[in-house]
Every structure is written in structure tokens, then in C-alpha cells.
PDB file of C-alpha atoms in Angstrom:
ATOM      1  CA  MET A  10     -10.035 -36.178  25.314  1.00  0.00           C
ATOM      2  CA  THR A  11     -13.982 -34.220  25.597  1.00  0.00           C
ATOM      3  CA  SER A  12     -17.622 -35.073  24.989  1.00  0.00           C
ATOM      4  CA  LYS A  13     -18.682 -32.082  23.638  1.00  0.00           C
ATOM      5  CA  THR A  14     -20.499 -31.172  20.713  1.00  0.00           C
ATOM      6  CA  ALA A  15     -19.496 -28.722  17.813  1.00  0.00           C
ATOM      7  CA  PHE A  16     -21.887 -27.446  14.965  1.00  0.00           C
ATOM      8  CA  ILE A  17     -19.755 -26.750  11.318  1.00  0.00           C
ATOM      9  CA  THR A  18     -21.393 -25.200   8.663  1.00  0.00           C
ATOM     10  CA  GLY A  19     -20.080 -25.645   4.906  1.00  0.00           C
ATOM     11  CA  ALA A  20     -18.575 -28.673   6.443  1.00  0.00           C
ATOM     12  CA  SER A  21     -18.101 -30.652   3.047  1.00  0.00           C
ATOM     13  CA  VAL A  22     -15.097 -29.412   1.818  1.00  0.00           C
ATOM     14  CA  GLY A  23     -12.134 -26.924   2.439  1.00  0.00           C
ATOM     15  CA  ILE A  24     -12.078 -25.189   6.009  1.00  0.00           C
ATOM     16  CA  GLY A  25     -15.185 -26.718   6.977  1.00  0.00           C
ATOM     17  CA  ARG A  26     -14.034 -30.436   6.286  1.00  0.00           C
ATOM     18  CA  ALA A  27     -10.694 -29.919   7.687  1.00  0.00           C
ATOM     19  CA  THR A  28     -12.215 -28.543  10.948  1.00  0.00           C
ATOM     20  CA  ALA A  29     -14.251 -31.402  11.433  1.00  0.00           C
ATOM     21  CA  ASN A  30     -11.537 -33.219  11.209  1.00  0.00           C
ATOM     22  CA  VAL A  31      -9.284 -31.502  13.867  1.00  0.00           C
ATOM     23  CA  LEU A  32     -12.485 -31.152  16.192  1.00  0.00           C
ATOM     24  CA  ALA A  33     -12.862 -34.379  16.108  1.00  0.00           C
ATOM     25  CA  ASP A  34      -9.322 -35.232  16.796  1.00  0.00           C
ATOM     26  CA  GLN A  35      -9.892 -33.453  19.791  1.00  0.00           C
ATOM     27  CA  GLY A  36     -12.927 -35.856  20.827  1.00  0.00           C
ATOM     28  CA  TYR A  37     -15.861 -33.372  19.734  1.00  0.00           C
ATOM     29  CA  GLN A  38     -19.073 -35.244  18.398  1.00  0.00           C
ATOM     30  CA  LEU A  39     -20.010 -33.173  15.221  1.00  0.00           C
ATOM     31  CA  VAL A  40     -22.868 -31.592  13.588  1.00  0.00           C
ATOM     32  CA  LEU A  41     -22.067 -31.231   9.830  1.00  0.00           C
ATOM     33  CA  LEU A  42     -24.213 -28.790   7.297  1.00  0.00           C
ATOM     34  CA  ALA A  43     -23.615 -28.456   4.004  1.00  0.00           C
ATOM     35  CA  ARG A  44     -25.818 -29.002   0.636  1.00  0.00           C
ATOM     36  CA  ARG A  45     -24.293 -31.791  -0.945  1.00  0.00           C
ATOM     37  CA  ALA A  46     -25.059 -35.203   0.977  1.00  0.00           C
ATOM     38  CA  GLU A  47     -23.019 -37.431  -0.584  1.00  0.00           C
ATOM     39  CA  LYS A  48     -19.829 -35.396   0.478  1.00  0.00           C
ATOM     40  CA  LEU A  49     -20.727 -35.201   4.119  1.00  0.00           C
ATOM     41  CA  ASP A  50     -21.647 -38.840   4.069  1.00  0.00           C
ATOM     42  CA  ALA A  51     -17.932 -39.384   3.096  1.00  0.00           C
ATOM     43  CA  LEU A  52     -16.910 -37.167   5.340  1.00  0.00           C
ATOM     44  CA  ALA A  53     -18.934 -38.736   8.198  1.00  0.00           C
ATOM     45  CA  ALA A  54     -17.523 -42.484   7.267  1.00  0.00           C
ATOM     46  CA  GLN A  55     -14.123 -41.718   7.915  1.00  0.00           C
ATOM     47  CA  LEU A  56     -14.373 -39.665  11.466  1.00  0.00           C
ATOM     48  CA  SER A  57     -13.853 -41.780  14.626  1.00  0.00           C
ATOM     49  CA  THR A  58     -16.627 -39.792  16.510  1.00  0.00           C
ATOM     50  CA  PRO A  59     -20.494 -39.780  16.422  1.00  0.00           C
ATOM     51  CA  VAL A  60     -21.490 -37.647  13.317  1.00  0.00           C
ATOM     52  CA  HIS A  61     -25.259 -36.092  12.772  1.00  0.00           C
ATOM     53  CA  ILE A  62     -25.694 -34.746   9.072  1.00  0.00           C
ATOM     54  CA  ILE A  63     -27.700 -31.867   7.941  1.00  0.00           C
ATOM     55  CA  ALA A  64     -27.940 -31.838   3.866  1.00  0.00           C
ATOM     56  CA  CYS A  65     -29.605 -28.683   3.176  1.00  0.00           C
ATOM     57  CA  ASP A  66     -29.083 -24.846   1.681  1.00  0.00           C
ATOM     58  CA  ILE A  67     -28.067 -22.835   4.829  1.00  0.00           C
ATOM     59  CA  ASN A  68     -30.189 -20.078   3.193  1.00  0.00           C
ATOM     60  CA  ASP A  69     -33.357 -22.294   2.915  1.00  0.00           C
ATOM     61  CA  HIS A  70     -34.303 -21.307   6.872  1.00  0.00           C
ATOM     62  CA  ALA A  71     -37.423 -23.356   7.164  1.00  0.00           C
ATOM     63  CA  ALA A  72     -35.124 -26.228   6.029  1.00  0.00           C
ATOM     64  CA  VAL A  73     -32.556 -25.421   8.737  1.00  0.00           C
ATOM     65  CA  ASP A  74     -35.376 -24.875  11.483  1.00  0.00           C
ATOM     66  CA  ALA A  75     -36.910 -28.477  10.403  1.00  0.00           C
ATOM     67  CA  ALA A  76     -33.618 -29.927  10.494  1.00  0.00           C
ATOM     68  CA  LEU A  77     -32.533 -28.151  14.122  1.00  0.00           C
ATOM     69  CA  HIS A  78     -35.884 -29.348  15.250  1.00  0.00           C
ATOM     70  CA  SER A  79     -35.401 -32.840  14.356  1.00  0.00           C
ATOM     71  CA  MET A  80     -31.621 -33.207  16.052  1.00  0.00           C
ATOM     72  CA  PRO A  81     -30.979 -36.272  18.040  1.00  0.00           C
ATOM     73  CA  GLU A  82     -30.867 -35.328  21.601  1.00  0.00           C
ATOM     74  CA  ILE A  83     -27.358 -35.644  21.929  1.00  0.00           C
ATOM     75  CA  PHE A  84     -26.554 -33.082  19.259  1.00  0.00           C
ATOM     76  CA  ARG A  85     -28.871 -30.298  20.617  1.00  0.00           C
ATOM     77  CA  ASN A  86     -26.664 -28.455  22.542  1.00  0.00           C
ATOM     78  CA  PRO A  87     -23.421 -27.422  20.665  1.00  0.00           C
ATOM     79  CA  ASP A  88     -20.639 -26.233  22.920  1.00  0.00           C
ATOM     80  CA  VAL A  89     -19.158 -24.878  19.476  1.00  0.00           C
ATOM     81  CA  LEU A  90     -20.490 -23.316  16.738  1.00  0.00           C
ATOM     82  CA  VAL A  91     -18.375 -22.635  13.629  1.00  0.00           C
ATOM     83  CA  ASN A  92     -20.119 -20.221  11.139  1.00  0.00           C
ATOM     84  CA  ASN A  93     -18.141 -21.302   8.178  1.00  0.00           C
ATOM     85  CA  ALA A  94     -20.648 -21.597   5.084  1.00  0.00           C
ATOM     86  CA  GLY A  95     -19.990 -18.514   3.273  1.00  0.00           C
ATOM     87  CA  LEU A  96     -18.811 -17.444  -0.442  1.00  0.00           C
ATOM     88  CA  ALA A  97     -17.760 -14.582  -2.894  1.00  0.00           C
ATOM     89  CA  LEU A  98     -19.022 -13.982  -6.221  1.00  0.00           C
ATOM     90  CA  GLY A  99     -17.542 -12.145  -8.986  1.00  0.00           C
ATOM     91  CA  ILE A 100     -14.681  -9.879  -9.230  1.00  0.00           C
ATOM     92  CA  LYS A 101     -16.017  -7.312 -11.558  1.00  0.00           C
ATOM     93  CA  PRO A 102     -16.317  -3.295 -10.501  1.00  0.00           C
ATOM     94  CA  ALA A 103     -19.253  -2.405  -8.678  1.00  0.00           C
ATOM     95  CA  ASP A 104     -21.510  -1.191 -11.556  1.00  0.00           C
ATOM     96  CA  GLN A 105     -20.644  -4.263 -13.676  1.00  0.00           C
ATOM     97  CA  THR A 106     -21.678  -7.230 -10.849  1.00  0.00           C
ATOM     98  CA  ASP A 107     -24.924  -9.117 -11.062  1.00  0.00           C
ATOM     99  CA  TRP A 108     -27.453  -8.004  -8.397  1.00  0.00           C
ATOM    100  CA  LEU A 109     -28.146 -11.800  -7.571  1.00  0.00           C
ATOM    101  CA  ASP A 110     -24.558 -12.025  -6.959  1.00  0.00           C
ATOM    102  CA  TRP A 111     -24.488  -9.410  -4.119  1.00  0.00           C
ATOM    103  CA  GLN A 112     -27.565 -10.532  -2.911  1.00  0.00           C
ATOM    104  CA  THR A 113     -26.641 -14.224  -2.489  1.00  0.00           C
ATOM    105  CA  MET A 114     -23.283 -13.202  -0.614  1.00  0.00           C
ATOM    106  CA  ILE A 115     -25.582 -11.136   1.456  1.00  0.00           C
ATOM    107  CA  GLN A 116     -27.975 -14.009   2.386  1.00  0.00           C
ATOM    108  CA  THR A 117     -25.532 -16.245   2.806  1.00  0.00           C
ATOM    109  CA  ASN A 118     -22.682 -14.322   4.627  1.00  0.00           C
ATOM    110  CA  CYS A 119     -24.505 -12.093   6.699  1.00  0.00           C
ATOM    111  CA  LEU A 120     -28.199 -13.088   6.986  1.00  0.00           C
ATOM    112  CA  SER A 121     -27.642 -16.966   7.394  1.00  0.00           C
ATOM    113  CA  LEU A 122     -25.218 -16.684   9.446  1.00  0.00           C
ATOM    114  CA  ALA A 123     -26.853 -14.451  11.800  1.00  0.00           C
ATOM    115  CA  TYR A 124     -30.114 -16.696  11.995  1.00  0.00           C
ATOM    116  CA  LEU A 125     -28.181 -20.078  12.784  1.00  0.00           C
ATOM    117  CA  THR A 126     -26.461 -17.920  15.225  1.00  0.00           C
ATOM    118  CA  ARG A 127     -29.584 -16.853  16.811  1.00  0.00           C
ATOM    119  CA  LYS A 128     -30.606 -20.023  17.100  1.00  0.00           C
ATOM    120  CA  ILE A 129     -27.791 -21.641  18.477  1.00  0.00           C
ATOM    121  CA  LEU A 130     -26.944 -19.074  21.127  1.00  0.00           C
ATOM    122  CA  PRO A 131     -29.891 -19.188  23.539  1.00  0.00           C
ATOM    123  CA  SER A 132     -29.138 -22.473  24.359  1.00  0.00           C
ATOM    124  CA  MET A 133     -25.554 -21.429  25.061  1.00  0.00           C
ATOM    125  CA  VAL A 134     -26.784 -18.920  27.141  1.00  0.00           C
ATOM    126  CA  GLU A 135     -28.973 -21.029  29.188  1.00  0.00           C
ATOM    127  CA  ARG A 136     -26.299 -23.511  29.843  1.00  0.00           C
ATOM    128  CA  ASN A 137     -23.668 -20.254  30.292  1.00  0.00           C
ATOM    129  CA  GLN A 138     -21.194 -22.163  28.077  1.00  0.00           C
ATOM    130  CA  GLY A 139     -20.249 -22.030  24.526  1.00  0.00           C
ATOM    131  CA  HIS A 140     -17.862 -20.972  21.858  1.00  0.00           C
ATOM    132  CA  ILE A 141     -18.849 -19.336  18.303  1.00  0.00           C
ATOM    133  CA  ILE A 142     -16.490 -18.935  15.831  1.00  0.00           C
ATOM    134  CA  ASN A 143     -17.408 -16.586  12.961  1.00  0.00           C
ATOM    135  CA  LEU A 144     -15.458 -17.008   9.543  1.00  0.00           C
ATOM    136  CA  GLY A 145     -14.605 -13.714   8.433  1.00  0.00           C
ATOM    137  CA  SER A 146     -11.375 -12.718   5.648  1.00  0.00           C
ATOM    138  CA  ILE A 147      -8.991  -9.931   5.680  1.00  0.00           C
ATOM    139  CA  ALA A 148     -11.449  -8.627   2.736  1.00  0.00           C
ATOM    140  CA  GLY A 149     -13.845  -7.096   5.692  1.00  0.00           C
ATOM    141  CA  ARG A 150     -10.724  -5.020   6.627  1.00  0.00           C
ATOM    142  CA  TYR A 151      -8.613  -4.124   3.338  1.00  0.00           C
ATOM    143  CA  PRO A 152     -10.330  -3.034   0.453  1.00  0.00           C
ATOM    144  CA  TYR A 153      -9.379  -4.404  -3.034  1.00  0.00           C
ATOM    145  CA  GLN A 154     -10.914  -3.470  -6.478  1.00  0.00           C
ATOM    146  CA  GLY A 155     -13.446  -5.919  -7.240  1.00  0.00           C
ATOM    147  CA  GLY A 156     -14.244  -6.557  -3.620  1.00  0.00           C
ATOM    148  CA  ASN A 157     -17.432  -4.744  -2.816  1.00  0.00           C
ATOM    149  CA  VAL A 158     -20.276  -7.009  -1.547  1.00  0.00           C
ATOM    150  CA  TYR A 159     -18.082  -9.620  -0.459  1.00  0.00           C
ATOM    151  CA  GLY A 160     -15.698  -7.088   1.358  1.00  0.00           C
ATOM    152  CA  ALA A 161     -18.937  -5.804   3.014  1.00  0.00           C
ATOM    153  CA  THR A 162     -20.223  -8.836   4.122  1.00  0.00           C
ATOM    154  CA  LYS A 163     -17.272  -9.752   5.691  1.00  0.00           C
ATOM    155  CA  ALA A 164     -17.197  -6.340   7.924  1.00  0.00           C
ATOM    156  CA  PHE A 165     -20.328  -7.230   9.008  1.00  0.00           C
ATOM    157  CA  VAL A 166     -18.892 -10.767  10.334  1.00  0.00           C
ATOM    158  CA  GLU A 167     -15.977  -8.771  12.022  1.00  0.00           C
ATOM    159  CA  GLN A 168     -18.585  -6.433  13.296  1.00  0.00           C
ATOM    160  CA  PHE A 169     -21.372  -8.878  14.529  1.00  0.00           C
ATOM    161  CA  SER A 170     -18.856 -10.897  16.247  1.00  0.00           C
ATOM    162  CA  ARG A 171     -17.444  -7.638  18.434  1.00  0.00           C
ATOM    163  CA  ASN A 172     -20.893  -6.719  19.623  1.00  0.00           C
ATOM    164  CA  LEU A 173     -21.903 -10.519  19.867  1.00  0.00           C
ATOM    165  CA  ARG A 174     -19.370 -10.837  22.620  1.00  0.00           C
ATOM    166  CA  THR A 175     -20.628  -7.817  24.211  1.00  0.00           C
ATOM    167  CA  ASP A 176     -23.704  -8.951  24.667  1.00  0.00           C
ATOM    168  CA  VAL A 177     -22.711 -12.175  26.086  1.00  0.00           C
ATOM    169  CA  LEU A 178     -20.455 -10.296  28.750  1.00  0.00           C
ATOM    170  CA  GLY A 179     -20.993 -11.851  31.988  1.00  0.00           C
ATOM    171  CA  LYS A 180     -21.619 -15.252  30.497  1.00  0.00           C
ATOM    172  CA  GLN A 181     -18.844 -18.093  29.962  1.00  0.00           C
ATOM    173  CA  ILE A 182     -19.776 -17.694  26.227  1.00  0.00           C
ATOM    174  CA  ARG A 183     -16.368 -16.775  24.045  1.00  0.00           C
ATOM    175  CA  VAL A 184     -16.774 -15.288  20.185  1.00  0.00           C
ATOM    176  CA  THR A 185     -13.859 -15.228  18.265  1.00  0.00           C
ATOM    177  CA  ASN A 186     -13.748 -13.711  14.453  1.00  0.00           C
ATOM    178  CA  LEU A 187     -11.323 -15.478  12.268  1.00  0.00           C
ATOM    179  CA  SER A 188     -10.191 -13.738   9.310  1.00  0.00           C
ATOM    180  CA  PRO A 189      -7.659 -15.598   6.401  1.00  0.00           C
ATOM    181  CA  GLY A 190      -5.905 -14.612   3.583  1.00  0.00           C
ATOM    182  CA  ILE A 191      -5.730 -16.443   0.558  1.00  0.00           C
ATOM    183  CA  ILE A 192      -6.436 -19.831   0.962  1.00  0.00           C
ATOM    184  CA  GLY A 193      -5.503 -22.812  -1.598  1.00  0.00           C
ATOM    185  CA  ASN A 194      -6.908 -25.991  -1.587  1.00  0.00           C
ATOM    186  CA  THR A 195     -10.628 -25.248  -1.171  1.00  0.00           C
ATOM    187  CA  GLU A 196     -13.550 -24.333  -3.822  1.00  0.00           C
ATOM    188  CA  PHE A 197     -13.591 -20.574  -2.823  1.00  0.00           C
ATOM    189  CA  SER A 198     -12.217 -19.444  -6.259  1.00  0.00           C
ATOM    190  CA  LEU A 199     -13.721 -21.855  -8.510  1.00  0.00           C
ATOM    191  CA  VAL A 200     -17.189 -20.642  -6.911  1.00  0.00           C
ATOM    192  CA  ARG A 201     -16.349 -17.003  -7.264  1.00  0.00           C
ATOM    193  CA  LEU A 202     -15.360 -17.268 -10.528  1.00  0.00           C
ATOM    194  CA  HIS A 203     -18.592 -19.139 -11.818  1.00  0.00           C
ATOM    195  CA  GLY A 204     -16.810 -22.491 -12.484  1.00  0.00           C
ATOM    196  CA  ASP A 205     -13.961 -21.067 -14.874  1.00  0.00           C
ATOM    197  CA  GLU A 206     -10.855 -23.413 -13.498  1.00  0.00           C
ATOM    198  CA  SER A 207      -8.081 -21.729 -15.436  1.00  0.00           C
ATOM    199  CA  ALA A 208      -8.919 -18.490 -13.647  1.00  0.00           C
ATOM    200  CA  ALA A 209      -9.818 -19.924 -10.652  1.00  0.00           C
ATOM    201  CA  ASN A 210      -6.046 -21.642 -10.678  1.00  0.00           C
ATOM    202  CA  ALA A 211      -4.595 -18.711 -11.676  1.00  0.00           C
ATOM    203  CA  VAL A 212      -5.322 -17.015  -8.554  1.00  0.00           C
ATOM    204  CA  TYR A 213      -2.369 -19.277  -6.771  1.00  0.00           C
ATOM    205  CA  ASP A 214       0.054 -19.203  -9.518  1.00  0.00           C
ATOM    206  CA  SER A 215       3.623 -19.099  -7.896  1.00  0.00           C
ATOM    207  CA  CYS A 216       1.860 -18.163  -4.293  1.00  0.00           C
ATOM    208  CA  GLN A 217       2.205 -20.585  -1.297  1.00  0.00           C
ATOM    209  CA  ALA A 218      -1.029 -19.718   0.000  1.00  0.00           C
ATOM    210  CA  LEU A 219      -2.826 -20.993   3.173  1.00  0.00           C
ATOM    211  CA  THR A 220      -4.545 -24.582   3.116  1.00  0.00           C
ATOM    212  CA  PRO A 221      -7.449 -25.176   5.095  1.00  0.00           C
ATOM    213  CA  GLU A 222      -5.657 -26.940   7.578  1.00  0.00           C
ATOM    214  CA  ASP A 223      -4.252 -24.051   8.515  1.00  0.00           C
ATOM    215  CA  ILE A 224      -7.468 -22.074   9.491  1.00  0.00           C
ATOM    216  CA  ALA A 225      -8.240 -25.511  11.243  1.00  0.00           C
ATOM    217  CA  GLU A 226      -5.554 -25.504  13.084  1.00  0.00           C
ATOM    218  CA  CYS A 227      -6.106 -21.626  14.178  1.00  0.00           C
ATOM    219  CA  ILE A 228      -9.756 -23.091  15.222  1.00  0.00           C
ATOM    220  CA  ARG A 229      -8.417 -25.799  17.092  1.00  0.00           C
ATOM    221  CA  TRP A 230      -5.931 -23.467  19.077  1.00  0.00           C
ATOM    222  CA  ALA A 231      -9.055 -21.267  19.681  1.00  0.00           C
ATOM    223  CA  VAL A 232     -11.317 -24.024  21.705  1.00  0.00           C
ATOM    224  CA  THR A 233      -8.566 -25.584  23.331  1.00  0.00           C
ATOM    225  CA  LEU A 234      -7.774 -22.488  25.028  1.00  0.00           C
ATOM    226  CA  PRO A 235      -8.731 -22.338  28.930  1.00  0.00           C
ATOM    227  CA  ALA A 236     -12.220 -21.523  29.466  1.00  0.00           C
ATOM    228  CA  HIS A 237     -11.435 -17.872  30.468  1.00  0.00           C
ATOM    229  CA  VAL A 238      -9.630 -16.932  27.606  1.00  0.00           C
ATOM    230  CA  ASN A 239     -11.729 -15.095  24.530  1.00  0.00           C
ATOM    231  CA  ILE A 240      -9.355 -14.757  21.464  1.00  0.00           C
ATOM    232  CA  ASN A 241     -11.583 -12.033  19.850  1.00  0.00           C
ATOM    233  CA  GLU A 242      -9.592 -11.513  16.376  1.00  0.00           C
ATOM    234  CA  ILE A 243      -7.591 -13.886  14.587  1.00  0.00           C
ATOM    235  CA  GLU A 244      -5.679 -12.405  11.126  1.00  0.00           C
ATOM    236  CA  VAL A 245      -3.660 -14.703   9.393  1.00  0.00           C
ATOM    237  CA  MET A 246      -1.892 -14.371   6.188  1.00  0.00           C
ATOM    238  CA  PRO A 247       0.706 -16.552   4.484  1.00  0.00           C
ATOM    239  CA  THR A 248       3.876 -15.382   3.831  1.00  0.00           C
ATOM    240  CA  CYS A 249       3.358 -14.425   0.260  1.00  0.00           C
ATOM    241  CA  GLN A 250       0.909 -11.923   1.057  1.00  0.00           C
ATOM    242  CA  ALA A 251       0.678  -8.536   2.687  1.00  0.00           C
ATOM    243  CA  ALA A 252      -1.672  -5.493   3.841  1.00  0.00           C
ATOM    244  CA  GLY A 253      -1.442  -2.449   1.552  1.00  0.00           C
ATOM    245  CA  GLY A 254      -3.142  -3.198  -1.754  1.00  0.00           C
ATOM    246  CA  LEU A 255      -3.652  -6.798  -0.645  1.00  0.00           C
ATOM    247  CA  ALA A 256       0.122  -7.328  -2.295  1.00  0.00           C
ATOM    248  CA  ILE A 257       1.242 -11.062  -3.523  1.00  0.00           C
ATOM    249  CA  ALA A 258       4.575 -11.558  -3.831  1.00  0.00           C
ATOM    250  CA  ARG A 259       4.747 -13.968  -7.131  1.00  0.00           C
ATOM    251  CA  ASP A 260       7.877 -16.293  -7.078  1.00  0.00           C
TER     252      ASP A 260
END
């Protein structure tokens, strides 16, 4: 057990929520950031660890700044940052997409991830310890129809992670890019398909997808390894999925 602090974005549902549960079990106190305060409150109520909630949109950088400046002292120097907040919007070909969907993906998956990292990293460098885990995607490595800007944003996350690790060489700071394949039991497809529940559910038909708990277990493993061990990349898919057109075997 530790008395360290983990800062998790997109913490109210899915991978963020599962990661909060796993790291709480490891003894981490938690800073949980997401837009929906009621979901964060419900999560915090079931965790047996100190929790600080930041209920704001990660794309509202002024609100993020204010929240960081007003955090209680015991939470101000995270040992682990899990950059989980992100989304996909739309599956149309590039010539038919809504520009605002592209803009939102770039803003959330790239700019806001980089912004929060830049805010948290100096304290890690000053203390010469820390671990940044960025949630990428296999979409950043393997192109597929309709992936266009979403895949590009996740390629940014992967390369940003590599360059970040190079910049902190010589410091006891770890950086991990975690790239999952298809994941069920999240709001990912519902958001991507603009609330179309039928279409979102069809994504997972006859396929045993990964779960948020599977990804949280990858995070637990990476952060609990000895401090001199850095896991650069984790790529994980369910057995129903493989590279080569990102084919999915249907039962």
C-alpha cells in the first residue's frame, strides 16, 4: 500500500472509473476529473481512499487552472497522471464529416491532454518522480474507414508519449502509452454515434470486447512495477480482434 496520489481524467465512467477503483485498492489517494459531478460524487462515495473531485470540462482550460490552484495541498503533487479523457465523434468519410466533430476531437484528445500534462509535469520533475499514462488507441497505429481525425489524434498521443519520455531522460519519471482495441461497457460508441443506442450496441454484437477493468489492470501493472522499469507502450486487443484491416471475428 502507498500514500501516493493519482490524477485521473475522464474519471466518471468507463476506463477512468475502473482505474479509480483499481488504484484506490493499491492505496492511492485520488484526484478525479470529469464533467458530471453527480457521477464523480457517486464514485467517491464508494471508494475507501481520500478523493478530491474536479467537476469541469477538460477543454475549459481556465476552469482547469482554477481547480488546480484551489486543490488541497495533499493532492497538489500527483505521482501518477492518467490522461484518460478523450472521445471519438462520427464514422463518416473525411469529405462528409462535421468539422466541429474534428475540432472537438483535436481539442480534447490532443490539446487538452497536452495542456494538463504541461501543468502537472513540472512538479514531477522537481520531485524527480512520477508516471504519466496516456490513453492512446490502436486507431493511432492502424487506419480504418471513418477513423480519419480520431486516428490522427491518437497517433499524436503515441508520439507525444515517446517524445515526453525522451525529454525526461535522466529523471525518475515514467511515461506509458496505452493503446487498447475495441472496448465494451463504456460510453465510447454511444458518444461516437451521437446517441444512437442501436448502432452503438451493434458495434459489440457477437464479440467479447475488452472491458474497462481489463485496461485498468494494465494500468495497475504498469504503475506497480519497480520504479526503474518503464513500460513505453502497451497495445492490447481482445481475441476477437486482429490487425490487418482491424478485422473482428463474429461468433
